Tab-separated table of C-alpha atoms in Angstrom:
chain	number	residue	atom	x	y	z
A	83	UNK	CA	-18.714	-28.549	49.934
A	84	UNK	CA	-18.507	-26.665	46.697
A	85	UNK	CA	-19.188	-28.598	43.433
A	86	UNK	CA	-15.663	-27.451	42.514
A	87	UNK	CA	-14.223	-27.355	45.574
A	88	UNK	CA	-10.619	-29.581	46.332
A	89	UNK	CA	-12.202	-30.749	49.702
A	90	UNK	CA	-14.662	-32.619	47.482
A	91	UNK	CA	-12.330	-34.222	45.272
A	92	UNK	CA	-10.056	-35.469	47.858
A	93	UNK	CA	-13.138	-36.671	49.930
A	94	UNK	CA	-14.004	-38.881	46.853
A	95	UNK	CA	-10.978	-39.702	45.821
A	96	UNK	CA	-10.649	-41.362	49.232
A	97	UNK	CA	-13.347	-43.166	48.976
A	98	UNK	CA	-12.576	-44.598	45.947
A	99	UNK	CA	-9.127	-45.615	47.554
A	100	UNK	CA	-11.192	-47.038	50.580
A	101	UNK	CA	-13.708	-48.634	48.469
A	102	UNK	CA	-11.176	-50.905	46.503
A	103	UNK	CA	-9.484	-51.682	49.584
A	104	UNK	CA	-12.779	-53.019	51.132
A	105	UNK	CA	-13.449	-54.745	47.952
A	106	UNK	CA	-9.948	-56.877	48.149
A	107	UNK	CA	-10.674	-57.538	51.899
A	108	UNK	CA	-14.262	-59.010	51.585
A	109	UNK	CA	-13.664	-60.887	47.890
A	110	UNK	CA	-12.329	-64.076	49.394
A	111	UNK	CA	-15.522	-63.897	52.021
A	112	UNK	CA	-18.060	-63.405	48.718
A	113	UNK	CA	-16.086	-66.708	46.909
A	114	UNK	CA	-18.925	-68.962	47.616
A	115	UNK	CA	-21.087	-69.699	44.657
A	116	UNK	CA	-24.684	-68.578	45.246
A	117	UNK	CA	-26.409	-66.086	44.830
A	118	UNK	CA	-26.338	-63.577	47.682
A	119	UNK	CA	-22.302	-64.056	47.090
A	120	UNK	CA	-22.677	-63.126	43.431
A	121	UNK	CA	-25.200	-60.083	44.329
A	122	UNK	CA	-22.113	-59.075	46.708
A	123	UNK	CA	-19.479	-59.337	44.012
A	124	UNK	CA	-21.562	-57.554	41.415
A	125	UNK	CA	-22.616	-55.170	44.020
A	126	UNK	CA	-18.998	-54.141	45.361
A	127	UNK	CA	-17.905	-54.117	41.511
A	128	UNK	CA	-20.073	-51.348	40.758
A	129	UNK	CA	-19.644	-49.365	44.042
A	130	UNK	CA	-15.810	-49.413	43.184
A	131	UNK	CA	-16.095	-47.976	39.692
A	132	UNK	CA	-18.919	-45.418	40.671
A	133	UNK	CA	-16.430	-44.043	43.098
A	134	UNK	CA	-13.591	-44.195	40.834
A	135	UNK	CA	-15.401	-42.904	37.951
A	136	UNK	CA	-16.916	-39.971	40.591
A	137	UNK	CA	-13.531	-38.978	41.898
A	138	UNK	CA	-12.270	-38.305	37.708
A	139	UNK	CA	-15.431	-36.257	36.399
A	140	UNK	CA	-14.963	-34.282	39.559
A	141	UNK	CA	-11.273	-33.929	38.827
A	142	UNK	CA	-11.967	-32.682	35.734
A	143	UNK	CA	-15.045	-30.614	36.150
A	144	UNK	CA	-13.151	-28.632	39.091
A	145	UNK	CA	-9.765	-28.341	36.861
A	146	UNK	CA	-12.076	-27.375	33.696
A	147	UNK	CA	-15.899	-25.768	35.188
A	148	UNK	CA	-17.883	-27.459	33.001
A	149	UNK	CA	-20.458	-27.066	36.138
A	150	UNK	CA	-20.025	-24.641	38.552
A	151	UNK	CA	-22.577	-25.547	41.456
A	152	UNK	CA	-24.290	-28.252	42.231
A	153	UNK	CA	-27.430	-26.267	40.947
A	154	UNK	CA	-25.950	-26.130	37.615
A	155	UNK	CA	-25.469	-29.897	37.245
A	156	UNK	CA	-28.897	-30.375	38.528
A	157	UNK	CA	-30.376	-28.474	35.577
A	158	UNK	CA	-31.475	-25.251	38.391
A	159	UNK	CA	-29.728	-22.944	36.008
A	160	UNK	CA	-30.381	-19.134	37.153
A	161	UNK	CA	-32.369	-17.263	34.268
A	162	UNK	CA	-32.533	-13.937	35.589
A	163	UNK	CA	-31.567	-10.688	33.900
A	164	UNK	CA	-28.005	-9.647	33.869
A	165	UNK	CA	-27.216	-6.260	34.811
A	166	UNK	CA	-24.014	-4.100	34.745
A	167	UNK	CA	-22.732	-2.478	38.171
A	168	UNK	CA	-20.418	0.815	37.388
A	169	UNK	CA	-17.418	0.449	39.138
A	170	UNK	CA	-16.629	3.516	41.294
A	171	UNK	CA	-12.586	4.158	41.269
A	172	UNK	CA	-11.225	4.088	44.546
A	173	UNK	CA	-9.935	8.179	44.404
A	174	UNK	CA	-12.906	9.522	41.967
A	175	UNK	CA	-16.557	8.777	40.661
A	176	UNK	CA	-16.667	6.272	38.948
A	177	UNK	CA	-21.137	-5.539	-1.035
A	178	UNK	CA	-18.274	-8.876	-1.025
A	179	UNK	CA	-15.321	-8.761	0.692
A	180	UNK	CA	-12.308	-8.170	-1.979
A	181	UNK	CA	-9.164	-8.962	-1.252
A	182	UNK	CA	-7.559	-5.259	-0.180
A	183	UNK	CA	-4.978	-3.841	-2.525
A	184	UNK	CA	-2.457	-4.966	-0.004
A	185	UNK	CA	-3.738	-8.442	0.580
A	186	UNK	CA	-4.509	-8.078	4.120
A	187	UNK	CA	-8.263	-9.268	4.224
A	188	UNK	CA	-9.212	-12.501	2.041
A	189	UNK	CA	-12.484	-14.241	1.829
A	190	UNK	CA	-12.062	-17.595	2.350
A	191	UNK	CA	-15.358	-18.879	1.269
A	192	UNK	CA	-18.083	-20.998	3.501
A	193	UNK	CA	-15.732	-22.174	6.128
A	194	UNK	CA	-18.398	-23.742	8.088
A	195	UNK	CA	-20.605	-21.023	8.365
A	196	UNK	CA	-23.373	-22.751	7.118
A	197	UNK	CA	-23.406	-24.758	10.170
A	198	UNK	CA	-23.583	-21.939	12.004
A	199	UNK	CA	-27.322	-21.598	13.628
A	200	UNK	CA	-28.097	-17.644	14.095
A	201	UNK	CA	-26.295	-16.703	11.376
A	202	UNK	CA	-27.769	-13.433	9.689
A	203	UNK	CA	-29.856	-15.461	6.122
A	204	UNK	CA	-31.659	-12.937	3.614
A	205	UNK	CA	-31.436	-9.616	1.837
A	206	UNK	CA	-28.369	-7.865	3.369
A	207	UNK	CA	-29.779	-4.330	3.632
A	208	UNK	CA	-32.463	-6.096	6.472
A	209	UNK	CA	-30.808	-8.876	8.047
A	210	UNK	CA	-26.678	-8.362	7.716
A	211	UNK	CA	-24.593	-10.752	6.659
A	212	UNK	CA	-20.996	-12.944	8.360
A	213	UNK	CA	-18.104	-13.150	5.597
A	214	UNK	CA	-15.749	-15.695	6.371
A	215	UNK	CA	-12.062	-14.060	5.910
A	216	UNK	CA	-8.496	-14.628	7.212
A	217	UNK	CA	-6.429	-11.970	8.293
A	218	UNK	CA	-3.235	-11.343	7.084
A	219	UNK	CA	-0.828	-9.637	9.410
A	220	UNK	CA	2.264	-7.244	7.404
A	221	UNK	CA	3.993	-6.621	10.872
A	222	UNK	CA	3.644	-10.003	12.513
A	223	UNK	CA	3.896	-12.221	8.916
A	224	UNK	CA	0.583	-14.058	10.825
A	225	UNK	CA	-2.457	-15.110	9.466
A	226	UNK	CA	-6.078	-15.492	11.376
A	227	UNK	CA	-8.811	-16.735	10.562
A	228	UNK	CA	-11.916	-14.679	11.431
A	229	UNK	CA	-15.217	-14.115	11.035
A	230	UNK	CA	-16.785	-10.657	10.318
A	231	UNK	CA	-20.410	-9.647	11.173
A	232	UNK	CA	-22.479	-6.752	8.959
A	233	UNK	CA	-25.267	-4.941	10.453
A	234	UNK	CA	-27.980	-4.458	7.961
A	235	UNK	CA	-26.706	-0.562	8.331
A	236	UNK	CA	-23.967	-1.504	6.829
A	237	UNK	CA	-25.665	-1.584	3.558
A	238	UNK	CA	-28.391	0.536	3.353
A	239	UNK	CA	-27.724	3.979	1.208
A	240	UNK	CA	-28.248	6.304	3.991
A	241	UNK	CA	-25.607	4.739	6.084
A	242	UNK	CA	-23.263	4.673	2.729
A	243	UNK	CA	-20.835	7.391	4.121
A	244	UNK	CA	-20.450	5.928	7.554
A	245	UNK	CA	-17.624	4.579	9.095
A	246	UNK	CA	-19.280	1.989	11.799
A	247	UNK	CA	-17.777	0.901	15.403
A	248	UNK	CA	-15.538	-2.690	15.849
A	249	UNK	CA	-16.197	-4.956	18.735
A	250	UNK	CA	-12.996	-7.482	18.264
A	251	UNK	CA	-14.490	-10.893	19.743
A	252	UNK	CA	-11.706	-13.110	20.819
A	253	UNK	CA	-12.505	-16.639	21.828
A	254	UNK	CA	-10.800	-18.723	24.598
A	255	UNK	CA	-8.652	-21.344	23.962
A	256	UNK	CA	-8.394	-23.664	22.378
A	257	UNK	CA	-11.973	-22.173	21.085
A	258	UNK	CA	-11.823	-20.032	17.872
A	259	UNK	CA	-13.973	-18.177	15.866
A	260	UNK	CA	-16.706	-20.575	15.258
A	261	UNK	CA	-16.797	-21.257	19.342
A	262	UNK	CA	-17.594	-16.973	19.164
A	263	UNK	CA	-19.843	-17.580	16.656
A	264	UNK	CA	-21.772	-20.922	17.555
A	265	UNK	CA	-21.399	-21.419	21.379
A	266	UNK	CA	-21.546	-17.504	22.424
A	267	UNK	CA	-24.001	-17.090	19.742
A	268	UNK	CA	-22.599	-13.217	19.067
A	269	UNK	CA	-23.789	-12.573	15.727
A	270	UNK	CA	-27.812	-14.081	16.136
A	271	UNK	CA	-27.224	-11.779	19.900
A	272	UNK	CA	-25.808	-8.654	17.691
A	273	UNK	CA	-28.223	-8.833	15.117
A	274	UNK	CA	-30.846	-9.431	18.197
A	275	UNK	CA	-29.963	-6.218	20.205
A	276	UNK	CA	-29.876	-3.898	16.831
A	277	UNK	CA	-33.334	-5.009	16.260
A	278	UNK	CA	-34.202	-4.129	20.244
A	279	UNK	CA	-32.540	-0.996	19.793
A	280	UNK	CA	-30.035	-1.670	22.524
A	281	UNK	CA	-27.193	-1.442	20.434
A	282	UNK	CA	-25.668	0.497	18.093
A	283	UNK	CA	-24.970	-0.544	14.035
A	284	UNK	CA	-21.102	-2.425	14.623
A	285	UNK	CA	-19.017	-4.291	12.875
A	286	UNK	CA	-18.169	-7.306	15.269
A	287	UNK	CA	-14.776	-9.364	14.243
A	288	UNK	CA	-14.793	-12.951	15.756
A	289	UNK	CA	-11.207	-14.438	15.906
A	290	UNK	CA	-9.214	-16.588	18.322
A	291	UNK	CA	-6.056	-15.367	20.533
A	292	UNK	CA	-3.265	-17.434	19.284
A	293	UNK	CA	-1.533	-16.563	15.713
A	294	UNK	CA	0.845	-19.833	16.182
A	295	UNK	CA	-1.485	-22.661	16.270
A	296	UNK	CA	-1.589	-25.276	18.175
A	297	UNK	CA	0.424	-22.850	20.418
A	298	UNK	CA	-1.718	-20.846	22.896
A	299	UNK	CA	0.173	-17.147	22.189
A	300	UNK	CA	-2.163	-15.456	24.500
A	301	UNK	CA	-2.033	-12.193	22.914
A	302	UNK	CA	1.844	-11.839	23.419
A	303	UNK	CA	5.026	-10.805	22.224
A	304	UNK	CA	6.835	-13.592	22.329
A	305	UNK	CA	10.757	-12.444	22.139
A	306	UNK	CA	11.684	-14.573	19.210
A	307	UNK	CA	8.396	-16.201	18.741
A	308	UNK	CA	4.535	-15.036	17.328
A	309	UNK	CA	3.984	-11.231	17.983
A	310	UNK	CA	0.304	-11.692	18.901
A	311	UNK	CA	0.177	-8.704	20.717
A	312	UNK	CA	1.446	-6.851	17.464
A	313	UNK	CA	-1.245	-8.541	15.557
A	314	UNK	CA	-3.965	-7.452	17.558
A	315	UNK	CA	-2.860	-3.600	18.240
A	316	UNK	CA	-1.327	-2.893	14.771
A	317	UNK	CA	-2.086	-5.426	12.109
A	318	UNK	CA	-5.677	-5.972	13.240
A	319	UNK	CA	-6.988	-2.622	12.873
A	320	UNK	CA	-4.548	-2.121	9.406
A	321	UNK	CA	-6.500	-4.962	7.681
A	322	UNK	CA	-9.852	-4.026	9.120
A	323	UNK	CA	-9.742	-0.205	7.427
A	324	UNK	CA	-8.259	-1.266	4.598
A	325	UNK	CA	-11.365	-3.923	3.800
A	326	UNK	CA	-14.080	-2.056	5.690
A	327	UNK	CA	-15.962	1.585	6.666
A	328	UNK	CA	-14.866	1.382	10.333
A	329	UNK	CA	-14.153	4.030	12.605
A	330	UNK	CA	-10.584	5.439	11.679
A	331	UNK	CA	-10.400	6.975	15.299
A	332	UNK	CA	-9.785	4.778	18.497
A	333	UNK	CA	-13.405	5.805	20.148
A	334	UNK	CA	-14.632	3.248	17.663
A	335	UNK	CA	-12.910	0.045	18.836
A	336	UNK	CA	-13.563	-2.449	21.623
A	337	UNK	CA	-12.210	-5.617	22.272
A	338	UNK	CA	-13.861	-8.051	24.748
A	339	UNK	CA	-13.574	-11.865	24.792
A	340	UNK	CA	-14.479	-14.958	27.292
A	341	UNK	CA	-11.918	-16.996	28.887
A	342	UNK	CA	-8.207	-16.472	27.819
A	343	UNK	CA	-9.863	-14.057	25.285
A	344	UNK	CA	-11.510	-12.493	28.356
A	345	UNK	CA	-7.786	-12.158	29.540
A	346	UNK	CA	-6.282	-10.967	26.501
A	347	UNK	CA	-8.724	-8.234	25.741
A	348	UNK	CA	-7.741	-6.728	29.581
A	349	UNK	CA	-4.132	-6.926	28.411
A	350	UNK	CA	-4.929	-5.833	25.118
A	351	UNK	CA	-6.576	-2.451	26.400
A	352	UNK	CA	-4.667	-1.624	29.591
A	353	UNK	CA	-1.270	-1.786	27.290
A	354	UNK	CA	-2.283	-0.069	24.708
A	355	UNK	CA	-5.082	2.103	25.170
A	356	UNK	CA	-4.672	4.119	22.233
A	357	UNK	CA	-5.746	1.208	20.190
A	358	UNK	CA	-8.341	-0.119	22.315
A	359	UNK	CA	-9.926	1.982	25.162
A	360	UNK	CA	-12.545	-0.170	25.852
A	361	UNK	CA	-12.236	-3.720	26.621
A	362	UNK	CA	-14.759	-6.959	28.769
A	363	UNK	CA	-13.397	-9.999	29.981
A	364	UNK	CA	-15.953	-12.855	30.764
A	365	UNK	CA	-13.935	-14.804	33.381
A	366	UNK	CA	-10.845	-13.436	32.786
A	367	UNK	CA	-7.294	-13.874	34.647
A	368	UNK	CA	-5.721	-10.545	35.629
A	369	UNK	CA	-2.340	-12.009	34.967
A	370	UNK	CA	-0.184	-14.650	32.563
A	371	UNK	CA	1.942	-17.487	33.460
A	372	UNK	CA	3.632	-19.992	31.186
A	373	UNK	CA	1.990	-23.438	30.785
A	374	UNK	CA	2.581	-26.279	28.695
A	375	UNK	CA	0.194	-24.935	26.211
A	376	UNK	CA	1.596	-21.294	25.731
A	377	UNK	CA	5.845	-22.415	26.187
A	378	UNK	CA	7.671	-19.537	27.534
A	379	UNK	CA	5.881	-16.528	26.710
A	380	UNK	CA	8.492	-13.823	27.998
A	381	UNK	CA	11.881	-14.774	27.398
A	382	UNK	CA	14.632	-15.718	30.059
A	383	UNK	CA	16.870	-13.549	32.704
A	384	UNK	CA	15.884	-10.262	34.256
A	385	UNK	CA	14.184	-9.141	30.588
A	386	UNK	CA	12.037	-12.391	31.392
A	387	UNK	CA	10.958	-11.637	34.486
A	388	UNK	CA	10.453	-7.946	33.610
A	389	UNK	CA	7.903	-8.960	30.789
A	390	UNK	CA	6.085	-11.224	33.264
A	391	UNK	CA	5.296	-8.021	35.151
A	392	UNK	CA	4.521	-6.275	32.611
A	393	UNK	CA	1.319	-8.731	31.799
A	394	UNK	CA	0.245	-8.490	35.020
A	395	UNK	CA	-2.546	-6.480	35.397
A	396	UNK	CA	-2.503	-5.927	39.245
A	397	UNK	CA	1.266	-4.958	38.916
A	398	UNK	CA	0.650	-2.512	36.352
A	399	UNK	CA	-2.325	-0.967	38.265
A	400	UNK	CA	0.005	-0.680	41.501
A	401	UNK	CA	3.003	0.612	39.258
A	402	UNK	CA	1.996	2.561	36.174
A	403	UNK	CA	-0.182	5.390	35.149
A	404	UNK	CA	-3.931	4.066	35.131
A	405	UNK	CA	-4.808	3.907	31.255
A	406	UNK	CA	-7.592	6.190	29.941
A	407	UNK	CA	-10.002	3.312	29.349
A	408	UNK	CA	-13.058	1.858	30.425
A	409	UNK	CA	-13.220	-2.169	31.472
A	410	UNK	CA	-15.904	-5.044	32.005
A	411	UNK	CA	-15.677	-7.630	33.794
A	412	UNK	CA	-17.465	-10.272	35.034
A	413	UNK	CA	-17.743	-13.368	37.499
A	414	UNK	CA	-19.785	-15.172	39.959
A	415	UNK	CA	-19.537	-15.645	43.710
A	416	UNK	CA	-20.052	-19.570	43.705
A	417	UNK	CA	-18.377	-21.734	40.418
A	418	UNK	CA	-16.257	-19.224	39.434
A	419	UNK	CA	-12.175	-19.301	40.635
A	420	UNK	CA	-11.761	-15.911	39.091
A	421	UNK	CA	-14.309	-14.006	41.880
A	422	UNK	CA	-11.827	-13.148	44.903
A	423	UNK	CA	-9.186	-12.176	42.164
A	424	UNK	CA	-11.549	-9.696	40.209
A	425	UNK	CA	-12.509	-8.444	43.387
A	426	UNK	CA	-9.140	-7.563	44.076
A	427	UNK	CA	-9.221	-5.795	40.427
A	428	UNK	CA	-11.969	-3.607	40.788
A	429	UNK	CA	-10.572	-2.079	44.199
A	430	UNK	CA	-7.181	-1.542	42.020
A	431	UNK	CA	-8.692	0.676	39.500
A	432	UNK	CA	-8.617	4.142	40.158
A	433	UNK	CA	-8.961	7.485	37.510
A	434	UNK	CA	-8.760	7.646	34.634
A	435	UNK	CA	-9.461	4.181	34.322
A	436	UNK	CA	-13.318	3.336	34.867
A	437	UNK	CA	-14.581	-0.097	35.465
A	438	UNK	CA	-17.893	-2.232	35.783
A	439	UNK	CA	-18.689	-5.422	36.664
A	440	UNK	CA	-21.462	-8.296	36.112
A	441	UNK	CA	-21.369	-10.714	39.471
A	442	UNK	CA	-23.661	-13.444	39.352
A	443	UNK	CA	-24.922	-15.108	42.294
A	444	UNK	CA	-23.650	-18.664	40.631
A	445	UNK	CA	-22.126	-19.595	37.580
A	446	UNK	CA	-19.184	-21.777	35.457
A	447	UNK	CA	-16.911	-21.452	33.295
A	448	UNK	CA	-18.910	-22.013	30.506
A	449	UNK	CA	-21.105	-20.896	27.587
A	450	UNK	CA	-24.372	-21.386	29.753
A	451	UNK	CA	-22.667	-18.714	32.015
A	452	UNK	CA	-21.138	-17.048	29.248
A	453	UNK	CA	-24.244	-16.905	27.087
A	454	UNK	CA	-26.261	-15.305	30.166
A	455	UNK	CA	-23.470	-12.609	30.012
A	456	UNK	CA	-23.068	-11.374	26.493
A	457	UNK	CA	-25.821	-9.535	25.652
A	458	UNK	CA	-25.247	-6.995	28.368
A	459	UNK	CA	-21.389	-6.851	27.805
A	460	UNK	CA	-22.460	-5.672	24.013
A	461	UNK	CA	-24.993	-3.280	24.362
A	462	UNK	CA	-22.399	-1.741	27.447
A	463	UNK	CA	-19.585	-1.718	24.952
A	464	UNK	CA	-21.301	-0.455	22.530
A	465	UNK	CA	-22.371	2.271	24.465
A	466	UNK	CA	-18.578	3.181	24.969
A	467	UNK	CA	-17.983	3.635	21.325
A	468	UNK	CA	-18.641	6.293	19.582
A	469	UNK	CA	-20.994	5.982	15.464
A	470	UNK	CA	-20.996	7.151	13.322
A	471	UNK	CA	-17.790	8.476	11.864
A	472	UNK	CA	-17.976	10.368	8.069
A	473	UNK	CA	-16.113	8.225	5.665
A	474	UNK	CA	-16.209	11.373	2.897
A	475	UNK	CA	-12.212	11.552	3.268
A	476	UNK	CA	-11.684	8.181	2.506
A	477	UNK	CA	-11.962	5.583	-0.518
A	478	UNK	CA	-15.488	4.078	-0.603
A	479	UNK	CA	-15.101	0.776	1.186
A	480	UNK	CA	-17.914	-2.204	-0.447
């Protein structure tokens, strides 16, 4: 049985039930006060919790994938390259940050950064650098906090005229943008791949999904709630160009993200493609539902249900236009729950819309999967956008 797997978790579970029950049957027989009786007391004591403590961790570890298989929890963790499988569609081939004169982009000082390991340290023009910012949405009145990697291009004369490529990083939840930063390790893996020449100078914008915290808004609309989806697609980008030289045209941007992020970055870029045409999702859902965490997310009555649809990405593929951009995503065949479901995906996608895929062999849903993952989801997106872009027309940008 699977490390995750229910079967294991109820075989445990009745164990543990079984074990307590043959602990109250034999206590009266191990009463007696010497020491073989004592051993036997101690000895069912500590069977009992092991079980019991055995059936929770793998209660939680299935509902959660901390570890995926049981080579994962025995420290056999797969080091292998990662490489990227082009999807073939199923009818074709397949200087400081100032606050901007509207207020949209404020430095907001350390904010933990300088716990941050991997974090670009030196002379700018050679290493980079990672302001620490919120971002101030006009449409959605929301404000996010984000981090907001530099390449070393970024301030170098030659490059002065540029306008550079944005990867939007979104983090799970209830992650954020030091989880991005820290746990995914994207700027020391950006800042890595420019050096290897794998990837292209990019701005890379590390932010978490929900605008209404503690609220999980998953990138959505909410009809009378957080317009996170409005954030994202219209505010996002706003704030960006007015602070920063990046790409004014929609071949620059990417989003990508792991988890929920992983979902909302497959939302993000299948409804509105002329924001974000390319998009990864590292274990991704294809689909939303309402939880206790996000509330009701689409309203009530037939608009409700409509809405709910709408945010389902299998629905859309079997009911609307395929949008003109190009997807990653990833999972593994043993520890992941998202594998049969991507699967499913891939054979859904069909022209324009181009897909590709990392599958692992085994994995979690975790960074050590995760981390395995993003260096090839980064140098493929940032082969998808398109650098540089002349800023000439355009106020110079520090």
């Amino acid at each position: 049985m699977g490390l995750t797997s229910r079967s294991l978790v109820y075989t445990v579970g009745f164990a543990a039930v079984l074990c307590v029950a043959l602990m109250v049957w034999v206590w009266p027989r191990l009463a007696k006060r010497n020491l073989l009786s004592v051993l036997g007391r101690l000895g069912a004591i500590l069977l009992t919790q092991l079980m019991i403590i055995t059936t929770v961790l793998l209660a939680v570890n299935s509902s959660l994938g901390f570890f995926g298989t049981w080579n994962q929890l025995l420290g056999r963790v797969d080091k292998a390259p990662v490489n990227v499988y082009e999807q073939v569609p199923a009818n074709g081939p397949a200087a400081m940050v100032n606050e901007s004169k509207n207020g949209l982009v404020q430095p907001t000082g350390d904010e933990g950064l300088s716990h941050v390991g991997g974090i670009p340290r030196g002379p700018e023009a050679k290493t980079g650098r990672v302001d620490s910012v919120r971002i101030v949405g006009r449409r959605s009145q929301a404000v996010n906090p984000a981090y907001v990697y530099l390449p070393p291009q970024y301030f170098q004369p030659q490059y002065q005229r540029a306008r550079f490529p944005v990867m939007v990083v979104i983090s799970g939840y209830p992650g954020g943008r030091k989880s991005v930063a820290q746990h995914l390790k994207v700027p020391e893996t950006a800042a890595k791949l420019l050096a290897d020449n794998k990837m292209q100078p990019t701005i890379v914008v590390m932010l978490s999904p929900t605008i209404a915290q503690p609220r999980d808004t998953e990138c959505v609309d909410v009809p009378g709630g957080p317009q996170a989806e409005t954030f994202f697609t219209k505010d996002l980008p706003e704030a960006l160009r007015s602070a920063y030289r990046v790409g004014h045209d929609a071949t620059a941007w990417g989003v990508l993200g792991y988890s929920s992020g992983g979902t909302c970055s497959l939302e993000l870029a299948m409804r509105a493609p002329e924001v974000y045409p390319a998009a990864a999702a590292l274990s991704g859902d294809y689909k939303l539902d309402n939880d206790i965490a996000t509330g009701n997310l689409f309203g009530s009555g037939e608009q409700g249900k409509q809405n709910k649809r709408e945010h389902d990405l299998m629905w859309r593929l079997q009911n609307k236009p395929a949008p003109r951009v190009s997807v990653l995503v990833t999972s593994s065949r043993h520890g992941e729950k998202n594998f049969d479901a991507t699967q499913k995906f891939l054979k859904a996608v069909k022209d324009p819309m181009k897909a590709a895929t990392i599958i692992l062999p085994e994995g979690s849903h975790h960074f050590s999967t995760w981390r395995r993952e993003i260096a090839p989801v980064m140098t493929w997106m940032s082969q998808q956008l398109t650098f540089p872009q002349d800023a000439q027309d355009a106020p110079k940008k520090k």
